[in-house]
Tab-separated table of C-alpha atoms in Angstrom:
chain	number	residue	atom	x	y	z
A	1	UNK	CA	8.459	23.862	43.288
A	2	UNK	CA	10.714	24.479	46.470
A	3	UNK	CA	13.775	21.959	46.909
A	4	UNK	CA	15.296	22.110	50.179
A	5	UNK	CA	18.893	23.738	50.840
A	6	UNK	CA	19.650	27.532	52.349
A	7	UNK	CA	19.161	30.807	50.432
A	8	UNK	CA	22.740	33.048	49.840
A	9	UNK	CA	21.379	36.330	51.349
A	10	UNK	CA	24.414	38.362	51.085
A	11	UNK	CA	24.434	37.194	47.105
A	12	UNK	CA	20.908	38.246	47.264
A	13	UNK	CA	20.808	41.337	48.447
A	14	UNK	CA	23.961	42.414	46.638
A	15	UNK	CA	22.108	41.561	43.776
A	16	UNK	CA	18.558	43.793	44.551
A	17	UNK	CA	20.543	46.810	46.853
A	18	UNK	CA	23.406	48.773	44.832
A	19	UNK	CA	25.000	49.197	48.304
A	20	UNK	CA	24.059	47.971	52.414
A	21	UNK	CA	23.512	50.193	55.612
A	22	UNK	CA	26.253	49.104	57.095
A	23	UNK	CA	24.468	49.249	60.434
A	24	UNK	CA	22.010	47.208	59.349
A	25	UNK	CA	24.792	44.480	57.814
A	26	UNK	CA	26.139	44.217	61.172
A	27	UNK	CA	23.053	43.069	63.118
A	28	UNK	CA	22.285	40.445	59.944
A	29	UNK	CA	19.960	42.887	58.667
A	30	UNK	CA	19.941	43.756	54.798
A	31	UNK	CA	18.899	47.313	54.497
A	32	UNK	CA	19.905	49.541	50.758
A	33	UNK	CA	22.114	52.520	52.249
A	34	UNK	CA	20.227	55.590	50.838
A	35	UNK	CA	23.024	57.766	52.746
A	36	UNK	CA	27.022	58.294	52.844
A	37	UNK	CA	28.544	59.522	55.802
A	38	UNK	CA	31.722	61.103	54.608
A	39	UNK	CA	33.639	61.001	57.635
A	40	UNK	CA	32.792	57.490	58.617
A	41	UNK	CA	32.865	55.667	54.934
A	42	UNK	CA	30.097	53.593	55.508
A	43	UNK	CA	26.325	53.418	54.326
A	44	UNK	CA	23.342	53.921	56.185
A	45	UNK	CA	19.251	53.191	55.324
A	46	UNK	CA	16.644	56.096	56.205
A	47	UNK	CA	16.381	54.634	59.695
A	48	UNK	CA	19.715	54.172	60.836
A	49	UNK	CA	21.456	57.425	59.865
A	50	UNK	CA	19.207	59.100	61.818
A	51	UNK	CA	20.442	57.158	65.058
A	52	UNK	CA	24.234	58.096	63.273
A	53	UNK	CA	22.960	62.191	62.863
A	54	UNK	CA	21.472	61.780	67.375
A	55	UNK	CA	24.929	61.006	68.444
A	56	UNK	CA	26.752	63.900	69.713
A	57	UNK	CA	30.262	62.962	68.715
A	58	UNK	CA	28.928	61.775	64.777
A	59	UNK	CA	26.640	65.422	64.822
A	60	UNK	CA	29.545	67.054	62.507
A	61	UNK	CA	29.820	64.163	60.681
A	62	UNK	CA	29.111	65.054	56.390
A	63	UNK	CA	26.081	63.253	54.593
A	64	UNK	CA	25.285	62.930	51.237
A	65	UNK	CA	22.420	61.238	49.336
A	66	UNK	CA	23.955	58.031	47.529
A	67	UNK	CA	23.325	59.783	44.609
A	68	UNK	CA	26.402	61.937	45.011
A	69	UNK	CA	28.453	59.508	45.459
A	70	UNK	CA	30.390	57.650	42.317
A	71	UNK	CA	28.413	54.477	40.900
A	72	UNK	CA	30.127	51.199	42.177
A	73	UNK	CA	30.157	48.879	45.337
A	74	UNK	CA	30.338	50.316	48.630
A	75	UNK	CA	33.694	50.610	48.784
A	76	UNK	CA	33.481	53.851	46.366
A	77	UNK	CA	34.610	56.934	47.465
A	78	UNK	CA	32.236	60.297	46.863
A	79	UNK	CA	33.233	62.890	44.755
A	80	UNK	CA	33.099	65.791	47.597
A	81	UNK	CA	36.669	65.495	49.912
A	82	UNK	CA	36.610	64.089	52.821
A	83	UNK	CA	39.261	65.908	54.336
A	84	UNK	CA	38.672	68.354	57.008
A	85	UNK	CA	39.588	72.498	57.606
A	86	UNK	CA	42.691	72.857	60.121
A	87	UNK	CA	41.189	76.456	61.461
A	88	UNK	CA	37.399	75.149	60.795
A	89	UNK	CA	37.530	71.333	62.017
A	90	UNK	CA	33.406	71.398	61.269
A	91	UNK	CA	34.130	72.362	57.784
A	92	UNK	CA	35.604	70.062	54.775
A	93	UNK	CA	38.314	71.196	52.450
A	94	UNK	CA	35.980	71.300	49.324
A	95	UNK	CA	37.073	75.056	47.294
A	96	UNK	CA	39.783	75.621	45.358
A	97	UNK	CA	41.355	79.481	45.198
A	98	UNK	CA	43.616	79.337	41.783
A	99	UNK	CA	44.656	83.098	41.822
A	100	UNK	CA	46.685	81.530	45.129
A	101	UNK	CA	46.654	77.973	44.118
A	102	UNK	CA	45.131	76.775	47.631
A	103	UNK	CA	42.660	75.000	48.962
A	104	UNK	CA	39.970	75.245	51.771
A	105	UNK	CA	36.729	74.937	53.355
A	106	UNK	CA	34.232	77.547	52.166
A	107	UNK	CA	34.641	79.949	55.645
A	108	UNK	CA	38.391	79.824	54.661
A	109	UNK	CA	37.807	81.298	50.953
A	110	UNK	CA	35.271	83.644	52.377
A	111	UNK	CA	37.728	85.278	54.665
A	112	UNK	CA	41.121	85.184	53.324
A	113	UNK	CA	40.310	85.041	49.489
A	114	UNK	CA	37.526	87.044	49.444
A	115	UNK	CA	39.080	89.228	46.895
A	116	UNK	CA	39.828	86.372	44.581
A	117	UNK	CA	38.098	85.907	41.343
A	118	UNK	CA	38.758	82.300	40.391
A	119	UNK	CA	37.633	80.424	43.334
A	120	UNK	CA	35.940	76.619	42.524
A	121	UNK	CA	34.162	74.154	43.893
A	122	UNK	CA	36.368	71.182	44.017
A	123	UNK	CA	33.806	68.564	42.458
A	124	UNK	CA	32.895	70.918	39.640
A	125	UNK	CA	36.684	72.468	39.103
A	126	UNK	CA	38.010	68.142	39.159
A	127	UNK	CA	35.483	66.986	36.374
A	128	UNK	CA	37.187	65.760	33.252
A	129	UNK	CA	40.493	65.731	34.764
A	130	UNK	CA	42.788	63.611	35.881
A	131	UNK	CA	44.830	64.073	38.828
A	132	UNK	CA	46.689	61.175	38.739
A	133	UNK	CA	50.045	62.021	37.424
A	134	UNK	CA	50.311	64.715	39.569
A	135	UNK	CA	49.442	62.443	42.886
A	136	UNK	CA	52.267	60.320	41.390
A	137	UNK	CA	54.542	63.325	41.092
A	138	UNK	CA	53.831	65.244	44.399
A	139	UNK	CA	53.950	61.360	46.131
A	140	UNK	CA	57.531	61.169	45.090
A	141	UNK	CA	58.360	65.158	45.934
A	142	UNK	CA	56.668	64.772	49.564
A	143	UNK	CA	59.074	61.112	49.614
A	144	UNK	CA	61.865	63.286	48.560
A	145	UNK	CA	60.900	66.089	51.157
A	146	UNK	CA	60.482	63.069	54.291
A	147	UNK	CA	64.001	62.435	53.322
A	148	UNK	CA	64.894	65.973	53.574
A	149	UNK	CA	63.590	66.592	56.592
A	150	UNK	CA	65.295	63.462	58.609
A	151	UNK	CA	68.353	64.905	57.645
A	152	UNK	CA	67.226	68.353	58.352
A	153	UNK	CA	66.021	66.621	61.698
A	154	UNK	CA	69.446	65.464	62.955
A	155	UNK	CA	70.763	68.227	61.523
A	156	UNK	CA	68.615	70.109	64.036
A	157	UNK	CA	69.886	67.864	67.082
A	158	UNK	CA	73.571	68.327	65.777
A	159	UNK	CA	72.495	72.429	65.958
A	160	UNK	CA	71.619	71.869	69.555
A	161	UNK	CA	74.051	69.754	70.802
A	162	UNK	CA	76.282	72.114	69.481
A	163	UNK	CA	74.811	74.506	71.156
A	164	UNK	CA	74.447	73.358	74.554
A	165	UNK	CA	77.671	72.633	74.173
A	166	UNK	CA	79.023	76.133	73.268
A	167	UNK	CA	76.369	77.755	76.151
A	168	UNK	CA	78.306	75.453	78.816
A	169	UNK	CA	81.540	76.912	77.112
A	170	UNK	CA	80.438	80.404	77.392
A	171	UNK	CA	79.205	79.515	80.860
A	172	UNK	CA	82.892	78.630	82.171
A	173	UNK	CA	84.145	81.435	80.026
A	174	UNK	CA	81.711	83.785	82.065
A	175	UNK	CA	82.893	81.706	85.317
A	176	UNK	CA	86.880	81.771	84.555
A	177	UNK	CA	86.213	85.567	84.033
A	178	UNK	CA	84.320	86.305	87.535
A	179	UNK	CA	87.242	84.097	89.161
A	180	UNK	CA	89.617	85.680	87.665
A	181	UNK	CA	88.166	89.280	88.496
A	182	UNK	CA	87.579	87.607	92.285
A	183	UNK	CA	91.489	87.229	92.795
A	184	UNK	CA	92.254	90.750	91.405
A	185	UNK	CA	90.157	91.684	93.930
A	186	UNK	CA	91.507	89.962	96.455
A	187	UNK	CA	95.327	91.360	95.274
A	188	UNK	CA	93.805	94.639	95.681
A	189	UNK	CA	92.067	93.560	99.140
A	190	UNK	CA	95.187	92.461	100.056
A	191	UNK	CA	96.961	95.791	98.726
A	192	UNK	CA	94.315	97.385	101.034
A	193	UNK	CA	94.650	95.661	104.026
A	194	UNK	CA	98.554	95.724	103.780
A	195	UNK	CA	98.508	99.519	103.269
A	196	UNK	CA	95.839	99.784	106.794
A	197	UNK	CA	98.319	97.528	108.650
A	198	UNK	CA	101.681	99.023	107.914
A	199	UNK	CA	100.238	102.768	108.459
A	200	UNK	CA	99.109	100.929	112.611
A	201	UNK	CA	101.991	99.418	112.343
A	202	UNK	CA	104.489	102.688	112.287
A	203	UNK	CA	101.417	104.236	114.974
A	204	UNK	CA	102.039	101.531	117.327
A	205	UNK	CA	105.615	101.669	116.841
A	206	UNK	CA	105.573	104.939	117.848
A	207	UNK	CA	103.339	104.576	120.793
A	208	UNK	CA	105.408	101.972	122.430
A	209	UNK	CA	108.427	104.252	121.797
A	210	UNK	CA	106.696	106.695	124.190
A	211	UNK	CA	105.340	104.359	126.803
A	212	UNK	CA	109.296	103.084	127.081
A	213	UNK	CA	110.509	106.568	126.971
A	214	UNK	CA	107.999	107.385	129.358
A	215	UNK	CA	108.813	104.776	131.857
A	216	UNK	CA	112.551	105.924	131.445
A	217	UNK	CA	111.624	109.900	132.097
A	218	UNK	CA	109.407	108.045	135.338
A	219	UNK	CA	112.350	106.939	136.790
A	220	UNK	CA	114.398	109.884	136.346
A	221	UNK	CA	111.949	111.684	138.249
A	222	UNK	CA	111.329	109.343	140.992
A	223	UNK	CA	114.719	108.908	141.502
A	224	UNK	CA	115.301	112.656	141.733
A	225	UNK	CA	113.160	112.995	143.698
A	226	UNK	CA	113.774	110.125	146.782
A	227	UNK	CA	117.282	111.179	146.526
A	228	UNK	CA	115.952	114.828	147.990
A	229	UNK	CA	113.832	113.517	150.147
A	230	UNK	CA	116.007	111.328	152.010
A	231	UNK	CA	117.189	114.557	154.653
A	232	UNK	CA	120.694	114.484	153.693
A	233	UNK	CA	123.010	116.996	155.191
A	234	UNK	CA	125.484	117.539	153.114
A	235	UNK	CA	125.275	121.167	151.474
A	236	UNK	CA	127.300	119.897	148.983
A	237	UNK	CA	125.560	117.060	147.928
A	238	UNK	CA	122.480	118.356	148.224
A	239	UNK	CA	122.722	120.970	145.732
A	240	UNK	CA	124.266	117.941	143.184
A	241	UNK	CA	120.693	116.551	144.108
A	242	UNK	CA	118.687	119.342	143.350
A	243	UNK	CA	119.912	120.313	139.938
A	244	UNK	CA	119.447	116.805	138.553
A	245	UNK	CA	115.902	117.199	139.939
A	246	UNK	CA	116.077	120.347	138.121
A	247	UNK	CA	117.529	118.125	134.454
A	248	UNK	CA	115.184	115.760	135.204
A	249	UNK	CA	112.090	118.139	135.516
A	250	UNK	CA	113.163	120.205	132.226
A	251	UNK	CA	113.649	116.742	130.294
A	252	UNK	CA	110.537	115.401	131.120
A	253	UNK	CA	108.577	118.633	130.622
A	254	UNK	CA	110.275	118.890	127.068
A	255	UNK	CA	109.164	114.888	126.729
A	256	UNK	CA	105.623	115.715	127.687
A	257	UNK	CA	105.660	118.831	125.448
A	258	UNK	CA	106.734	116.607	122.306
A	259	UNK	CA	104.445	113.771	122.820
A	260	UNK	CA	101.580	115.547	124.297
A	261	UNK	CA	99.320	115.442	121.040
A	262	UNK	CA	97.141	112.949	120.654
A	263	UNK	CA	96.615	110.135	117.386
A	264	UNK	CA	93.143	111.117	117.139
A	265	UNK	CA	92.076	107.540	115.256
A	266	UNK	CA	88.916	108.952	113.753
A	267	UNK	CA	91.083	110.985	111.713
A	268	UNK	CA	92.347	107.852	109.437
A	269	UNK	CA	89.670	106.818	107.160
A	270	UNK	CA	89.627	104.326	104.041
A	271	UNK	CA	88.285	106.192	100.740
A	272	UNK	CA	87.155	102.845	98.619
A	273	UNK	CA	87.606	104.044	94.507
A	274	UNK	CA	84.544	105.201	94.020
A	275	UNK	CA	85.240	105.054	90.239
A	276	UNK	CA	86.128	101.624	90.288
A	277	UNK	CA	83.016	101.027	92.149
A	278	UNK	CA	80.467	103.407	89.526
A	279	UNK	CA	81.654	101.495	87.060
A	280	UNK	CA	80.901	98.053	88.208
A	281	UNK	CA	76.985	99.509	89.030
A	282	UNK	CA	77.013	101.190	85.449
A	283	UNK	CA	77.778	97.660	83.964
A	284	UNK	CA	74.347	95.197	83.763
A	285	UNK	CA	76.986	92.292	82.805
A	286	UNK	CA	80.584	91.269	83.962
A	287	UNK	CA	81.253	91.092	79.743
A	288	UNK	CA	79.779	91.642	76.255
A	289	UNK	CA	78.176	88.589	74.605
A	290	UNK	CA	78.909	88.994	70.874
A	291	UNK	CA	78.534	87.326	67.288
A	292	UNK	CA	81.050	86.659	65.370
A	293	UNK	CA	80.460	88.166	61.365
A	294	UNK	CA	80.614	84.599	59.393
A	295	UNK	CA	83.102	85.912	57.042
A	296	UNK	CA	82.338	83.098	54.822
A	297	UNK	CA	78.696	84.508	54.057
A	298	UNK	CA	78.454	83.547	50.331
A	299	UNK	CA	76.469	85.883	48.059
A	300	UNK	CA	72.480	84.649	48.335
A	301	UNK	CA	71.152	82.454	44.965
A	302	UNK	CA	67.891	82.784	43.936
A	303	UNK	CA	65.977	79.576	42.849
A	304	UNK	CA	63.069	79.725	41.942
A	305	UNK	CA	60.045	82.147	43.310
A	306	UNK	CA	56.518	82.766	43.248
A	307	UNK	CA	54.237	86.143	43.113
A	308	UNK	CA	51.322	86.287	45.829
A	309	UNK	CA	48.429	89.037	46.385
A	310	UNK	CA	48.490	90.971	48.789
A	311	UNK	CA	45.638	93.453	48.610
A	312	UNK	CA	42.792	93.408	50.939
A	313	UNK	CA	39.169	94.060	49.583
A	314	UNK	CA	38.786	96.764	52.149
A	315	UNK	CA	42.205	98.845	50.378
A	316	UNK	CA	41.116	101.746	48.951
A	317	UNK	CA	44.595	102.364	47.198
A	318	UNK	CA	46.884	99.881	45.201
A	319	UNK	CA	49.607	98.125	47.751
A	320	UNK	CA	53.027	100.416	48.529
A	321	UNK	CA	54.487	97.730	50.894
A	322	UNK	CA	57.317	100.488	52.261
A	323	UNK	CA	58.472	97.696	54.791
A	324	UNK	CA	57.938	94.229	55.649
A	325	UNK	CA	59.829	91.622	58.171
A	326	UNK	CA	59.834	88.203	59.121
A	327	UNK	CA	58.511	87.514	62.835
A	328	UNK	CA	60.220	84.718	65.161
A	329	UNK	CA	56.907	82.563	64.376
A	330	UNK	CA	57.775	82.861	60.986
A	331	UNK	CA	54.598	85.125	60.165
A	332	UNK	CA	55.599	88.302	57.390
A	333	UNK	CA	54.609	91.750	58.970
A	334	UNK	CA	54.239	94.021	56.418
A	335	UNK	CA	53.608	98.272	56.426
A	336	UNK	CA	51.147	99.423	53.617
A	337	UNK	CA	51.657	102.893	53.436
A	338	UNK	CA	49.011	104.039	50.765
A	339	UNK	CA	46.752	102.268	52.267
A	340	UNK	CA	47.339	102.940	55.934
A	341	UNK	CA	47.767	99.598	57.203
A	342	UNK	CA	49.496	96.522	58.534
A	343	UNK	CA	49.337	93.722	57.636
A	344	UNK	CA	50.049	89.519	59.038
A	345	UNK	CA	50.543	86.544	56.247
A	346	UNK	CA	50.888	83.379	56.939
A	347	UNK	CA	54.972	83.080	55.567
A	348	UNK	CA	53.068	79.308	54.389
A	349	UNK	CA	51.044	80.112	52.326
A	350	UNK	CA	51.395	84.049	52.605
A	351	UNK	CA	47.553	84.750	52.898
A	352	UNK	CA	46.167	87.731	54.985
A	353	UNK	CA	45.346	86.294	58.339
A	354	UNK	CA	44.964	89.617	60.031
A	355	UNK	CA	45.188	93.442	59.408
A	356	UNK	CA	45.139	96.281	61.366
A	357	UNK	CA	44.238	99.997	60.026
A	358	UNK	CA	46.572	103.033	61.247
A	359	UNK	CA	45.139	106.390	61.787
A	360	UNK	CA	48.705	107.288	59.294
A	361	UNK	CA	51.063	106.181	57.164
A	362	UNK	CA	53.138	103.698	58.433
A	363	UNK	CA	57.339	104.271	57.841
A	364	UNK	CA	60.253	103.902	59.671
A	365	UNK	CA	61.459	106.864	60.290
A	366	UNK	CA	61.100	111.104	59.315
A	367	UNK	CA	64.119	112.618	60.919
A	368	UNK	CA	67.635	113.460	59.483
A	369	UNK	CA	69.107	112.057	62.595
A	370	UNK	CA	69.599	108.460	64.307
A	371	UNK	CA	68.653	108.432	68.473
A	372	UNK	CA	70.392	105.599	70.681
A	373	UNK	CA	67.406	105.454	73.265
A	374	UNK	CA	67.289	103.345	76.436
A	375	UNK	CA	63.947	101.045	76.614
A	376	UNK	CA	61.861	103.299	78.583
A	377	UNK	CA	62.881	106.155	76.031
A	378	UNK	CA	65.503	108.456	77.533
A	379	UNK	CA	67.766	109.765	74.516
A	380	UNK	CA	71.264	108.892	75.023
A	381	UNK	CA	73.016	109.813	71.897
A	382	UNK	CA	72.159	111.893	68.637
A	383	UNK	CA	74.096	111.176	65.453
A	384	UNK	CA	73.530	113.688	62.485
A	385	UNK	CA	76.881	114.982	61.504
A	386	UNK	CA	80.391	113.415	60.550
A	387	UNK	CA	83.857	113.727	61.775
A	388	UNK	CA	84.357	116.861	60.294
A	389	UNK	CA	80.674	118.603	61.290
A	390	UNK	CA	78.919	117.663	57.934
A	391	UNK	CA	75.606	116.630	57.269
A	392	UNK	CA	75.489	112.770	57.977
A	393	UNK	CA	71.998	111.862	55.874
A	394	UNK	CA	70.149	113.679	53.339
A	395	UNK	CA	66.893	111.547	53.810
A	396	UNK	CA	66.590	108.353	55.749
A	397	UNK	CA	64.139	105.516	54.424
A	398	UNK	CA	65.290	103.370	57.184
A	399	UNK	CA	67.025	102.328	59.834
A	400	UNK	CA	69.105	98.654	60.629
A	401	UNK	CA	70.882	97.771	63.630
A	402	UNK	CA	73.246	95.000	64.502
A	403	UNK	CA	72.272	91.449	66.998
A	404	UNK	CA	75.086	93.294	69.288
A	405	UNK	CA	74.244	96.803	68.864
A	406	UNK	CA	78.156	97.391	67.072
A	407	UNK	CA	76.868	98.209	63.795
A	408	UNK	CA	73.785	100.806	63.008
A	409	UNK	CA	72.802	100.337	58.716
A	410	UNK	CA	71.058	103.638	57.401
A	411	UNK	CA	69.542	103.923	53.942
A	412	UNK	CA	69.543	106.746	52.308
A	413	UNK	CA	67.678	108.660	49.883
A	414	UNK	CA	70.733	110.073	48.105
A	415	UNK	CA	73.401	108.718	49.997
A	416	UNK	CA	73.206	105.373	49.781
A	417	UNK	CA	73.967	103.233	52.427
A	418	UNK	CA	75.795	104.439	55.702
A	419	UNK	CA	77.210	102.476	58.175
A	420	UNK	CA	78.014	103.222	61.932
A	421	UNK	CA	79.048	102.877	64.647
A	422	UNK	CA	77.433	102.700	68.160
A	423	UNK	CA	79.159	105.723	68.913
A	424	UNK	CA	78.030	107.476	65.687
A	425	UNK	CA	81.633	107.009	63.312
A	426	UNK	CA	81.417	106.451	60.103
A	427	UNK	CA	83.022	103.056	59.077
A	428	UNK	CA	82.144	103.096	55.543
A	429	UNK	CA	79.383	104.358	53.290
A	430	UNK	CA	78.651	103.302	50.047
A	431	UNK	CA	76.696	105.455	46.787
A	432	UNK	CA	77.431	104.212	43.359
A	433	UNK	CA	74.761	103.452	40.346
A	434	UNK	CA	74.728	100.137	41.124
A	435	UNK	CA	72.275	101.226	44.518
A	436	UNK	CA	69.935	103.849	43.282
A	437	UNK	CA	67.661	106.148	46.229
A	438	UNK	CA	68.558	103.427	48.760
A	439	UNK	CA	65.013	102.393	50.306
A	440	UNK	CA	65.427	99.567	52.899
A	441	UNK	CA	68.063	97.403	54.810
A	442	UNK	CA	67.231	93.864	56.456
A	443	UNK	CA	69.797	91.905	58.210
A	444	UNK	CA	70.238	88.180	57.399
A	445	UNK	CA	70.895	85.459	60.074
A	446	UNK	CA	73.751	85.230	59.092
A	447	UNK	CA	75.121	89.410	59.434
A	448	UNK	CA	74.632	90.300	56.154
A	449	UNK	CA	72.724	93.415	55.159
A	450	UNK	CA	70.235	93.323	52.190
A	451	UNK	CA	69.537	97.260	50.655
A	452	UNK	CA	66.638	97.340	48.267
A	453	UNK	CA	67.819	100.320	45.309
A	454	UNK	CA	64.182	102.032	44.768
A	455	UNK	CA	64.889	103.880	40.996
A	456	UNK	CA	68.044	100.845	40.699
A	457	UNK	CA	65.112	98.215	41.046
A	458	UNK	CA	66.799	95.851	42.523
A	459	UNK	CA	68.980	94.012	46.524
A	460	UNK	CA	72.344	94.708	47.512
A	461	UNK	CA	73.949	92.177	49.897
A	462	UNK	CA	76.577	94.161	51.900
A	463	UNK	CA	79.020	92.214	54.600
A	464	UNK	CA	78.116	93.189	58.358
A	465	UNK	CA	80.749	95.987	57.810
A	466	UNK	CA	79.665	97.610	54.405
A	467	UNK	CA	81.350	95.936	51.821
A	468	UNK	CA	79.487	94.835	49.205
A	469	UNK	CA	78.950	90.945	47.964
A	470	UNK	CA	76.665	91.773	45.284
A	471	UNK	CA	73.799	91.876	43.173
A	472	UNK	CA	71.076	89.481	44.837
A	473	UNK	CA	68.207	90.811	42.443
A	474	UNK	CA	68.786	92.349	39.262
A	475	UNK	CA	66.553	94.951	37.634
A	476	UNK	CA	63.724	93.182	35.306
A	477	UNK	CA	62.523	94.753	32.346
A	478	UNK	CA	59.975	92.702	32.662
A	479	UNK	CA	59.157	94.097	36.347
A	480	UNK	CA	59.500	97.657	35.820
A	481	UNK	CA	58.065	98.961	39.357
A	482	UNK	CA	60.598	100.214	41.284
A	483	UNK	CA	61.856	97.905	44.096
A	484	UNK	CA	60.925	99.110	48.045
A	485	UNK	CA	61.224	96.508	50.853
A	486	UNK	CA	63.378	93.151	51.628
A	487	UNK	CA	63.336	90.957	54.119
A	488	UNK	CA	64.936	87.617	54.299
A	489	UNK	CA	64.115	84.296	56.081
A	490	UNK	CA	67.480	82.065	55.773
A	491	UNK	CA	65.798	79.984	58.273
A	492	UNK	CA	62.865	78.927	55.361
A	493	UNK	CA	65.257	79.675	53.079
A	494	UNK	CA	63.198	82.460	51.523
A	495	UNK	CA	63.256	86.373	51.113
A	496	UNK	CA	60.394	88.499	50.091
A	497	UNK	CA	60.428	91.408	48.396
A	498	UNK	CA	57.843	94.391	47.485
A	499	UNK	CA	57.714	96.652	44.667
A	500	UNK	CA	56.148	100.471	44.238
A	501	UNK	CA	52.482	100.546	43.559
A	502	UNK	CA	52.046	96.813	42.768
A	503	UNK	CA	49.157	94.421	44.712
A	504	UNK	CA	51.790	91.810	44.828
A	505	UNK	CA	54.330	90.584	45.967
A	506	UNK	CA	57.276	88.136	45.231
A	507	UNK	CA	58.836	85.241	47.265
A	508	UNK	CA	62.122	83.832	46.097
A	509	UNK	CA	63.976	80.592	46.858
A	510	UNK	CA	67.183	81.114	48.351
């Protein structure tokens, strides 16, 4: 017989059901949770999960059967990852590519890892494997990275402060130089004005002197005429007046003859210095912005690296990455010569994000001359011979130009590295056993030049003037394939090289 008292329904329900429906429990009801929402981290009964799925905002949530969740209380975690893909937000990250050691959703694997053989469904891959130790280790590394990022953030702020300060200094230099130009132009203008003033003062004085002489002769003529008109009967005096009149006539006629040529004002012209004006017209700026070469730029040191596959399923041949470069947004553009493609790589995971099929095999240049052209393609200069008339190049593989356009770097098959100024004059040459068949040259942010040797199978570093600093990547008997391209991003502390006939690129930490 039952006695009075209140039954603890929560204890009773927990004993009856493994897990409770969250929505029902909030309403004071107790229903067994048959489904689990990965995104909400809640269990739902059959009725409530229908309501959950009908809410538009929740429609994309991943719902699992209770059997797919580890046994235990309602706080148990599902066997499938709950993290959503950054690129495909409607998908969960539940796939792993062992070839690239990279996780992603099923769409990522289909698009970016379709040629990879070792892709796995994560819940199956991690069975009987413990990642607790790895989790703690990566947490320690991430904390260290967070501290490093904080330091780097301060460095960025300091760099920004220094950058803005330097910008203000340079703008002030421009204004000072402009003022100096103004002062000089003011002096030139004053000299030109003074020259005109002096010239016209002489002419004006000449006219004034002529007017004075004219008044004198006018007075003489009038006086002589007045005396002759006085009807003086004294014949002797009349003779004198006639002679005085004749003299006044002669002198005045001579004066008129001497001064009758008028000064033609229109004949006096100002001819500006057209050379000065044309020079100003030709200049786009009042000076040149240059970057000083960092003389203390140290030899790059390799601290570690990884290999990444850049072969696409559609590639018919082995890869031949003949040239490559880091873009401003951090991606890498590669020219695959044998497969006639331009490939773009994500520089974080080094996965091909997109590519473009070309009608022919990409290269940099085929001719044995260097041309300087405008942005519109109008040729300005051509360099093909040196000062003695000898051919500068044999077979050009690659060309690079310094930021200030003061230096041109040419990687030549037989003649090694050739450094020219922008007038085509040789600054220096480097050709030795250490650099055999120079295949590619690339400039670092600090102004150094990286040159890959195809037959020497290495990468050398030079100063901006072509002085050898040292060997960055040495020939490796374990990697017999010849070095093709090299590119470097010092901000990311990465260097990427490709080797002839290899489907993998090598990315090094520097």
